[in-house]
């Protein structure tokens, strides 16, 4: 899994598409420091992970995370939604939540089980996760559950880091209004449900 991350970032850097927006990178790293601190409170072993946050101008990237604390955010996506710091914190918290819940490892484990007959090498399964539509469909239920968990856990992390509940709801409202984002694809719960979830979560923060 580390190799996938290295290949991705090296490829983006070679194409001149990694960390060009220094102002956005500074915002992301400042905000993520607060969120990672809260993540470590929830999961102490996360302190040993090599957390990294990068930006890319690749228009195909919204926001993605990889195992061990590797997060990549698309600058075009941030500009498209005109995200404030509070909304950006909600986006980052969602990705940090994926890492804390170790969703990447869970997905790889499930993919390995789906391919156990006949036995398929790990590197082949990793490649198929990006290119095999049938495998992606079989994993779609798990993916949707993971996204719901990351939405909720992410809001908890953002709240604990001191970000306003209104900003969290605003992020999901903007996401629901966006028709081009991968974050509103079939792998995710319906945007109306996510917005409703966000509003419901804010009620818990009032107690």
Short mmCIF file of C-alpha atoms in Angstrom, two decimals:
data_model
loop_
_atom_site.label_atom_id
_atom_site.label_comp_id
_atom_site.label_asym_id
_atom_site.label_seq_id
_atom_site.Cartn_x
_atom_site.Cartn_y
_atom_site.Cartn_z
CA UNK A 1 0.00 0.00 0.00
CA UNK A 2 2.92 2.31 0.68
CA UNK A 3 4.12 1.66 -2.87
CA UNK A 4 0.81 2.91 -4.29
CA UNK A 5 1.19 6.16 -2.38
CA UNK A 6 4.80 6.64 -3.47
CA UNK A 7 3.94 5.90 -7.10
CA UNK A 8 1.03 8.36 -7.00
CA UNK A 9 2.95 11.25 -5.46
CA UNK A 10 6.09 10.68 -7.52
CA UNK A 11 3.99 10.63 -10.68
CA UNK A 12 2.22 13.86 -9.74
CA UNK A 13 5.49 15.54 -8.82
CA UNK A 14 7.05 14.51 -12.13
CA UNK A 15 4.08 16.03 -13.94
CA UNK A 16 4.42 19.27 -11.96
CA UNK A 17 1.06 18.71 -10.26
CA UNK A 18 2.08 18.22 -6.63
CA UNK A 19 1.95 20.97 -4.00
CA UNK A 20 1.99 23.88 -6.48
CA UNK A 21 -0.60 25.82 -4.48
CA UNK A 22 1.53 26.73 -1.49
CA UNK A 23 -1.16 28.85 0.16
CA UNK A 24 -3.65 25.98 0.09
CA UNK A 25 -0.97 23.57 1.28
CA UNK A 26 -0.28 25.81 4.28
CA UNK A 27 -4.00 25.92 5.11
CA UNK A 28 -4.31 22.16 4.85
CA UNK A 29 -1.30 21.45 7.03
CA UNK A 30 -2.37 23.93 9.70
CA UNK A 31 -5.88 22.49 9.86
CA UNK A 32 -4.76 18.87 9.64
CA UNK A 33 -2.39 19.31 12.60
CA UNK A 34 -5.38 20.03 14.83
CA UNK A 35 -7.37 17.11 13.46
CA UNK A 36 -4.48 14.65 13.72
CA UNK A 37 -4.03 15.66 17.35
CA UNK A 38 -7.64 14.65 18.01
CA UNK A 39 -7.21 11.46 15.99
CA UNK A 40 -4.30 10.46 18.21
CA UNK A 41 -6.44 11.09 21.29
CA UNK A 42 -8.94 8.56 19.92
CA UNK A 43 -6.33 6.14 18.60
CA UNK A 44 -2.93 6.52 20.33
CA UNK A 45 -1.12 4.25 17.86
CA UNK A 46 -1.82 6.86 15.18
CA UNK A 47 0.98 8.93 16.73
CA UNK A 48 3.48 6.53 15.17
CA UNK A 49 2.08 6.91 11.66
CA UNK A 50 3.91 9.06 9.13
CA UNK A 51 1.13 11.55 8.43
CA UNK A 52 1.45 13.55 5.21
CA UNK A 53 -0.85 16.06 3.53
CA UNK A 54 -0.37 17.17 -0.07
CA UNK A 55 -2.26 19.06 -2.75
CA UNK A 56 -2.54 18.38 -6.44
CA UNK A 57 -3.84 20.30 -9.43
CA UNK A 58 -4.96 17.03 -11.03
CA UNK A 59 -8.65 17.75 -11.77
CA UNK A 60 -9.50 14.07 -11.27
CA UNK A 61 -8.66 14.29 -7.55
CA UNK A 62 -11.15 15.59 -4.99
CA UNK A 63 -9.74 14.22 -1.74
CA UNK A 64 -8.29 10.79 -1.06
CA UNK A 65 -6.51 9.06 1.77
CA UNK A 66 -4.22 6.07 1.98
CA UNK A 67 -3.23 3.84 4.84
CA UNK A 68 -0.92 5.26 7.48
CA UNK A 69 -2.00 8.90 7.26
CA UNK A 70 -1.39 9.88 3.64
CA UNK A 71 -3.90 12.49 2.40
CA UNK A 72 -4.14 14.16 -1.01
CA UNK A 73 -6.50 17.07 -1.72
CA UNK A 74 -7.35 18.47 -5.14
CA UNK A 75 -6.89 22.23 -5.40
CA UNK A 76 -9.44 22.45 -8.22
CA UNK A 77 -12.04 20.80 -6.00
CA UNK A 78 -11.38 23.24 -3.16
CA UNK A 79 -11.73 26.19 -5.54
CA UNK A 80 -14.84 24.73 -7.17
CA UNK A 81 -16.66 24.62 -3.84
CA UNK A 82 -14.98 27.79 -2.52
CA UNK A 83 -14.30 26.06 0.78
CA UNK A 84 -13.78 28.16 3.88
CA UNK A 85 -11.34 26.96 6.54
CA UNK A 86 -14.18 25.41 8.52
CA UNK A 87 -15.51 23.58 5.47
CA UNK A 88 -11.99 22.51 4.54
CA UNK A 89 -11.60 21.16 8.07
CA UNK A 90 -14.72 19.05 7.53
CA UNK A 91 -13.29 17.63 4.31
CA UNK A 92 -9.95 16.87 5.96
CA UNK A 93 -11.64 15.39 9.02
CA UNK A 94 -13.51 12.99 6.74
CA UNK A 95 -10.20 11.80 5.27
CA UNK A 96 -8.51 11.59 8.69
CA UNK A 97 -11.46 9.49 9.86
CA UNK A 98 -10.86 7.04 7.02
CA UNK A 99 -7.27 6.68 8.21
CA UNK A 100 -8.22 6.26 11.88
CA UNK A 101 -10.79 3.60 10.98
CA UNK A 102 -8.18 1.89 8.76
CA UNK A 103 -10.61 1.64 5.88
CA UNK A 104 -7.86 1.08 3.31
CA UNK A 105 -6.71 -2.07 5.10
CA UNK A 106 -10.31 -3.21 5.48
CA UNK A 107 -10.90 -2.78 1.75
CA UNK A 108 -7.75 -4.68 0.82
CA UNK A 109 -8.67 -7.50 3.19
CA UNK A 110 -12.15 -7.78 1.70
CA UNK A 111 -10.74 -7.67 -1.83
CA UNK A 112 -8.31 -10.47 -0.98
CA UNK A 113 -11.21 -12.58 0.32
CA UNK A 114 -13.20 -11.97 -2.84
CA UNK A 115 -10.23 -13.17 -4.89
CA UNK A 116 -9.24 -16.17 -2.78
CA UNK A 117 -10.32 -18.69 -5.43
CA UNK A 118 -8.05 -18.85 -7.27
CA UNK A 119 -5.37 -17.25 -5.13
CA UNK A 120 -4.32 -13.85 -6.47
CA UNK A 121 -1.12 -12.03 -5.43
CA UNK A 122 -1.57 -8.88 -3.33
CA UNK A 123 -0.08 -6.60 -5.98
CA UNK A 124 -2.60 -7.89 -8.54
CA UNK A 125 -5.51 -7.22 -6.17
CA UNK A 126 -4.18 -3.71 -5.54
CA UNK A 127 -4.08 -3.01 -9.27
CA UNK A 128 -7.57 -4.43 -9.75
CA UNK A 129 -8.99 -2.09 -7.10
CA UNK A 130 -8.28 0.79 -9.48
CA UNK A 131 -9.30 -0.85 -12.74
CA UNK A 132 -11.70 -3.77 -12.20
CA UNK A 133 -15.29 -2.52 -12.31
CA UNK A 134 -16.74 -5.87 -11.21
CA UNK A 135 -14.56 -5.87 -8.09
CA UNK A 136 -15.49 -2.26 -7.36
CA UNK A 137 -19.17 -3.17 -7.62
CA UNK A 138 -18.75 -6.08 -5.21
CA UNK A 139 -17.01 -3.75 -2.77
CA UNK A 140 -19.55 -0.93 -3.19
CA UNK A 141 -21.62 -1.84 -0.12
CA UNK A 142 -18.52 -1.84 2.07
CA UNK A 143 -17.39 1.44 0.49
CA UNK A 144 -20.73 3.09 1.24
CA UNK A 145 -20.60 1.95 4.87
CA UNK A 146 -17.06 3.27 5.18
CA UNK A 147 -18.07 6.65 3.79
CA UNK A 148 -20.93 6.93 6.27
CA UNK A 149 -18.59 6.06 9.11
CA UNK A 150 -16.02 8.61 7.92
CA UNK A 151 -18.72 11.29 7.66
CA UNK A 152 -19.78 10.76 11.26
CA UNK A 153 -16.37 10.17 12.81
CA UNK A 154 -14.98 13.07 10.81
CA UNK A 155 -17.57 15.43 12.25
CA UNK A 156 -16.68 14.25 15.75
CA UNK A 157 -12.99 14.94 15.07
CA UNK A 158 -13.76 18.38 13.62
CA UNK A 159 -15.98 19.23 16.59
CA UNK A 160 -13.33 18.13 19.07
CA UNK A 161 -10.78 20.24 17.19
CA UNK A 162 -12.99 23.29 17.73
CA UNK A 163 -14.57 23.78 14.31
CA UNK A 164 -18.10 25.14 14.14
CA UNK A 165 -21.00 22.80 13.44
CA UNK A 166 -22.43 25.32 10.96
CA UNK A 167 -19.30 24.96 8.82
CA UNK A 168 -19.72 21.18 8.76
CA UNK A 169 -23.31 21.45 7.57
CA UNK A 170 -22.26 24.08 5.04
CA UNK A 171 -19.67 21.70 3.58
CA UNK A 172 -22.23 18.95 3.03
CA UNK A 173 -24.67 21.49 1.59
CA UNK A 174 -22.06 22.59 -0.95
CA UNK A 175 -21.21 18.97 -1.70
CA UNK A 176 -24.87 18.20 -2.35
CA UNK A 177 -25.04 21.09 -4.80
CA UNK A 178 -22.00 19.85 -6.73
CA UNK A 179 -22.78 17.53 -9.63
CA UNK A 180 -19.25 16.80 -10.82
CA UNK A 181 -17.48 15.66 -7.67
CA UNK A 182 -16.43 12.05 -7.19
CA UNK A 183 -17.53 12.59 -3.59
CA UNK A 184 -21.12 12.38 -4.81
CA UNK A 185 -20.57 9.18 -6.80
CA UNK A 186 -22.26 5.82 -6.32
CA UNK A 187 -19.63 4.73 -3.79
CA UNK A 188 -21.02 7.32 -1.38
CA UNK A 189 -24.37 7.57 0.40
CA UNK A 190 -26.89 9.91 -1.26
CA UNK A 191 -25.94 13.54 -0.76
CA UNK A 192 -29.34 14.34 0.74
CA UNK A 193 -28.75 11.62 3.34
CA UNK A 194 -25.29 12.96 4.10
CA UNK A 195 -26.62 16.48 4.58
CA UNK A 196 -29.38 15.14 6.83
CA UNK A 197 -26.77 13.19 8.79
CA UNK A 198 -24.67 16.33 9.24
CA UNK A 199 -27.64 18.28 10.55
CA UNK A 200 -28.48 15.46 12.94
CA UNK A 201 -24.90 15.21 14.20
CA UNK A 202 -24.85 18.90 15.07
CA UNK A 203 -27.74 18.30 17.49
CA UNK A 204 -25.51 15.92 19.43
CA UNK A 205 -22.84 18.60 19.72
CA UNK A 206 -25.27 20.86 21.57
CA UNK A 207 -25.23 18.55 24.59
#
